[in-house]
């Protein structure tokens, strides 16, 4: 009987998400392209998130952005529990505890950009000012503190290059096919 109740409530929860929560969260985005799917329990400053077309944001992802933007291009997939943080706290104010410092400098907040055709794995954290280049992959669990070049695979803490997605000839063919 408990299993039946769990299956029923899980099914109802999915229906509620699809019919009510997801459309509301899409409306909360700064920009929402076509075919944008937002998983359950996605939170944060969604008004600072600007999505292109064909974007999938995995469940329990978090977008922390007060003064900067998160720009997501077309054809981007986020696994579950991705965290994007566009800012830092000031640590240079003398005579105040850090929690009491409310003013920020421009350098404290910087946009995060996903250029498109990206796959960001589960439990990835991406910090302020990062550009994830077109066609790049971020492996699960990575902490990204620096830009990721186009068509590369990065992973680890801090994230570092693991591989290229394609060799030069494969990349040329790929670009010719997707840009037709």
Tab-separated table of C-alpha atoms in Angstrom:
chain	number	residue	atom	x	y	z
A	1	UNK	CA	0.000	0.000	0.000
A	2	UNK	CA	2.841	2.443	0.840
A	3	UNK	CA	4.401	1.820	-2.577
A	4	UNK	CA	1.090	2.592	-4.289
A	5	UNK	CA	0.784	5.844	-2.337
A	6	UNK	CA	4.396	6.768	-3.255
A	7	UNK	CA	3.800	6.020	-6.962
A	8	UNK	CA	0.569	8.029	-6.925
A	9	UNK	CA	2.078	11.047	-5.141
A	10	UNK	CA	5.160	10.958	-7.367
A	11	UNK	CA	2.950	10.943	-10.454
A	12	UNK	CA	0.825	13.785	-9.125
A	13	UNK	CA	3.965	15.761	-8.265
A	14	UNK	CA	5.264	15.361	-11.831
A	15	UNK	CA	1.918	16.481	-13.275
A	16	UNK	CA	1.803	19.532	-10.987
A	17	UNK	CA	5.346	20.440	-12.009
A	18	UNK	CA	4.618	20.099	-15.731
A	19	UNK	CA	1.302	21.967	-15.669
A	20	UNK	CA	1.995	24.687	-13.102
A	21	UNK	CA	5.543	25.032	-11.770
A	22	UNK	CA	7.480	24.773	-15.037
A	23	UNK	CA	5.366	27.351	-16.951
A	24	UNK	CA	5.617	29.769	-14.012
A	25	UNK	CA	9.406	29.374	-13.828
A	26	UNK	CA	9.702	29.912	-17.602
A	27	UNK	CA	7.799	33.193	-17.144
A	28	UNK	CA	10.203	34.181	-14.365
A	29	UNK	CA	13.235	33.939	-16.682
A	30	UNK	CA	14.718	37.157	-18.034
A	31	UNK	CA	14.301	35.624	-21.493
A	32	UNK	CA	12.875	32.257	-22.449
A	33	UNK	CA	13.439	30.787	-25.898
A	34	UNK	CA	11.497	27.943	-27.487
A	35	UNK	CA	11.597	24.439	-26.015
A	36	UNK	CA	13.023	25.443	-22.626
A	37	UNK	CA	12.485	22.741	-20.005
A	38	UNK	CA	13.094	23.457	-16.331
A	39	UNK	CA	13.431	20.565	-13.888
A	40	UNK	CA	11.809	20.357	-10.490
A	41	UNK	CA	13.091	22.465	-7.610
A	42	UNK	CA	15.149	24.858	-9.781
A	43	UNK	CA	15.720	28.037	-7.756
A	44	UNK	CA	17.569	31.323	-7.623
A	45	UNK	CA	17.374	34.693	-9.333
A	46	UNK	CA	15.668	33.437	-12.489
A	47	UNK	CA	14.941	36.965	-13.719
A	48	UNK	CA	18.701	37.250	-14.390
A	49	UNK	CA	18.752	34.046	-16.492
A	50	UNK	CA	18.387	34.508	-20.265
A	51	UNK	CA	17.786	31.284	-22.230
A	52	UNK	CA	17.992	30.622	-25.944
A	53	UNK	CA	16.149	27.795	-27.699
A	54	UNK	CA	16.258	24.091	-26.857
A	55	UNK	CA	17.548	24.383	-23.286
A	56	UNK	CA	17.186	21.751	-20.560
A	57	UNK	CA	17.861	22.777	-16.952
A	58	UNK	CA	18.179	19.777	-14.655
A	59	UNK	CA	16.288	19.506	-11.393
A	60	UNK	CA	17.547	21.188	-8.233
A	61	UNK	CA	19.790	23.574	-10.177
A	62	UNK	CA	20.522	26.930	-8.557
A	63	UNK	CA	21.209	30.318	-10.175
A	64	UNK	CA	22.660	32.870	-7.742
A	65	UNK	CA	22.882	36.185	-9.553
A	66	UNK	CA	22.213	39.593	-8.060
A	67	UNK	CA	23.871	42.173	-10.337
A	68	UNK	CA	25.046	40.053	-13.284
A	69	UNK	CA	23.360	37.844	-15.867
A	70	UNK	CA	23.445	34.171	-16.786
A	71	UNK	CA	23.274	33.918	-20.572
A	72	UNK	CA	22.442	30.482	-21.953
A	73	UNK	CA	22.700	29.994	-25.725
A	74	UNK	CA	20.849	27.478	-27.869
A	75	UNK	CA	21.040	23.699	-27.423
A	76	UNK	CA	22.344	23.609	-23.852
A	77	UNK	CA	21.809	20.740	-21.384
A	78	UNK	CA	22.324	21.029	-17.631
A	79	UNK	CA	22.370	17.925	-15.470
A	80	UNK	CA	20.809	17.958	-12.011
A	81	UNK	CA	22.103	20.180	-9.217
A	82	UNK	CA	24.132	22.597	-11.362
A	83	UNK	CA	25.019	25.795	-9.492
A	84	UNK	CA	25.853	29.047	-11.288
A	85	UNK	CA	27.137	31.922	-9.133
A	86	UNK	CA	27.755	35.296	-10.790
A	87	UNK	CA	29.148	37.171	-7.810
A	88	UNK	CA	31.385	37.312	-4.781
A	89	UNK	CA	31.210	39.098	-1.464
A	90	UNK	CA	33.589	41.939	-0.755
A	91	UNK	CA	36.341	40.942	1.619
A	92	UNK	CA	38.297	44.213	1.566
A	93	UNK	CA	36.168	46.473	3.792
A	94	UNK	CA	37.974	47.340	7.007
A	95	UNK	CA	35.933	47.621	10.188
A	96	UNK	CA	32.893	45.578	9.088
A	97	UNK	CA	32.184	41.872	9.267
A	98	UNK	CA	31.780	40.478	5.742
A	99	UNK	CA	28.094	39.707	6.362
A	100	UNK	CA	27.460	43.413	7.044
A	101	UNK	CA	29.032	44.602	3.769
A	102	UNK	CA	26.212	45.264	1.312
A	103	UNK	CA	27.903	47.462	-1.285
A	104	UNK	CA	29.587	45.763	-4.243
A	105	UNK	CA	32.199	46.764	-6.775
A	106	UNK	CA	31.698	46.002	-10.504
A	107	UNK	CA	34.407	43.348	-10.270
A	108	UNK	CA	32.377	41.504	-7.613
A	109	UNK	CA	29.661	40.501	-10.112
A	110	UNK	CA	30.294	39.241	-13.648
A	111	UNK	CA	28.085	37.514	-16.216
A	112	UNK	CA	28.335	33.779	-16.845
A	113	UNK	CA	27.855	32.773	-20.491
A	114	UNK	CA	27.093	29.420	-22.096
A	115	UNK	CA	27.713	29.994	-25.815
A	116	UNK	CA	25.580	27.060	-26.981
A	117	UNK	CA	25.741	23.346	-27.762
A	118	UNK	CA	26.964	22.770	-24.195
A	119	UNK	CA	26.526	19.842	-21.865
A	120	UNK	CA	27.028	20.644	-18.183
A	121	UNK	CA	27.070	17.514	-16.028
A	122	UNK	CA	25.504	16.865	-12.640
A	123	UNK	CA	26.720	18.740	-9.556
A	124	UNK	CA	28.811	21.267	-11.503
A	125	UNK	CA	29.554	24.670	-9.964
A	126	UNK	CA	30.348	27.572	-12.294
A	127	UNK	CA	31.646	30.820	-10.824
A	128	UNK	CA	31.483	34.472	-11.901
A	129	UNK	CA	32.890	35.693	-15.191
A	130	UNK	CA	33.153	32.279	-16.852
A	131	UNK	CA	32.405	31.749	-20.538
A	132	UNK	CA	31.711	28.145	-21.493
A	133	UNK	CA	32.668	28.064	-25.170
A	134	UNK	CA	30.444	26.736	-27.939
A	135	UNK	CA	30.289	22.960	-28.104
A	136	UNK	CA	32.059	22.386	-24.789
A	137	UNK	CA	31.330	19.815	-22.112
A	138	UNK	CA	31.772	20.240	-18.347
A	139	UNK	CA	32.134	16.899	-16.562
A	140	UNK	CA	30.051	16.050	-13.500
A	141	UNK	CA	31.290	17.482	-10.218
A	142	UNK	CA	33.583	20.093	-11.768
A	143	UNK	CA	34.183	23.525	-10.269
A	144	UNK	CA	34.719	25.997	-13.116
A	145	UNK	CA	36.653	29.168	-12.275
A	146	UNK	CA	38.058	30.072	-15.723
A	147	UNK	CA	36.793	30.224	-19.307
A	148	UNK	CA	36.417	26.972	-21.205
A	149	UNK	CA	37.500	27.053	-24.871
A	150	UNK	CA	35.177	25.998	-27.688
A	151	UNK	CA	34.697	22.257	-28.330
A	152	UNK	CA	36.672	21.075	-25.326
A	153	UNK	CA	35.944	18.799	-22.373
A	154	UNK	CA	36.752	20.072	-18.880
A	155	UNK	CA	36.421	18.432	-15.475
A	156	UNK	CA	37.852	18.321	-11.973
A	157	UNK	CA	38.326	20.726	-9.076
A	158	UNK	CA	39.334	23.240	-10.223
A	159	UNK	CA	38.225	22.335	-13.739
A	160	UNK	CA	41.008	21.600	-16.219
A	161	UNK	CA	41.119	20.374	-19.800
A	162	UNK	CA	40.511	16.655	-20.202
A	163	UNK	CA	40.197	16.439	-23.987
A	164	UNK	CA	39.056	18.058	-27.193
A	165	UNK	CA	35.647	16.962	-28.486
A	166	UNK	CA	36.936	16.616	-32.050
A	167	UNK	CA	40.230	16.655	-33.897
A	168	UNK	CA	40.701	19.477	-36.464
A	169	UNK	CA	39.178	17.571	-39.405
A	170	UNK	CA	36.205	16.295	-37.374
A	171	UNK	CA	35.548	19.816	-36.074
A	172	UNK	CA	35.584	21.225	-39.617
A	173	UNK	CA	33.056	18.581	-40.734
A	174	UNK	CA	30.907	19.128	-37.638
A	175	UNK	CA	30.789	22.894	-38.131
A	176	UNK	CA	29.940	22.522	-41.831
A	177	UNK	CA	27.029	20.200	-40.994
A	178	UNK	CA	25.494	22.190	-38.132
A	179	UNK	CA	25.784	25.550	-39.860
A	180	UNK	CA	23.921	24.524	-43.033
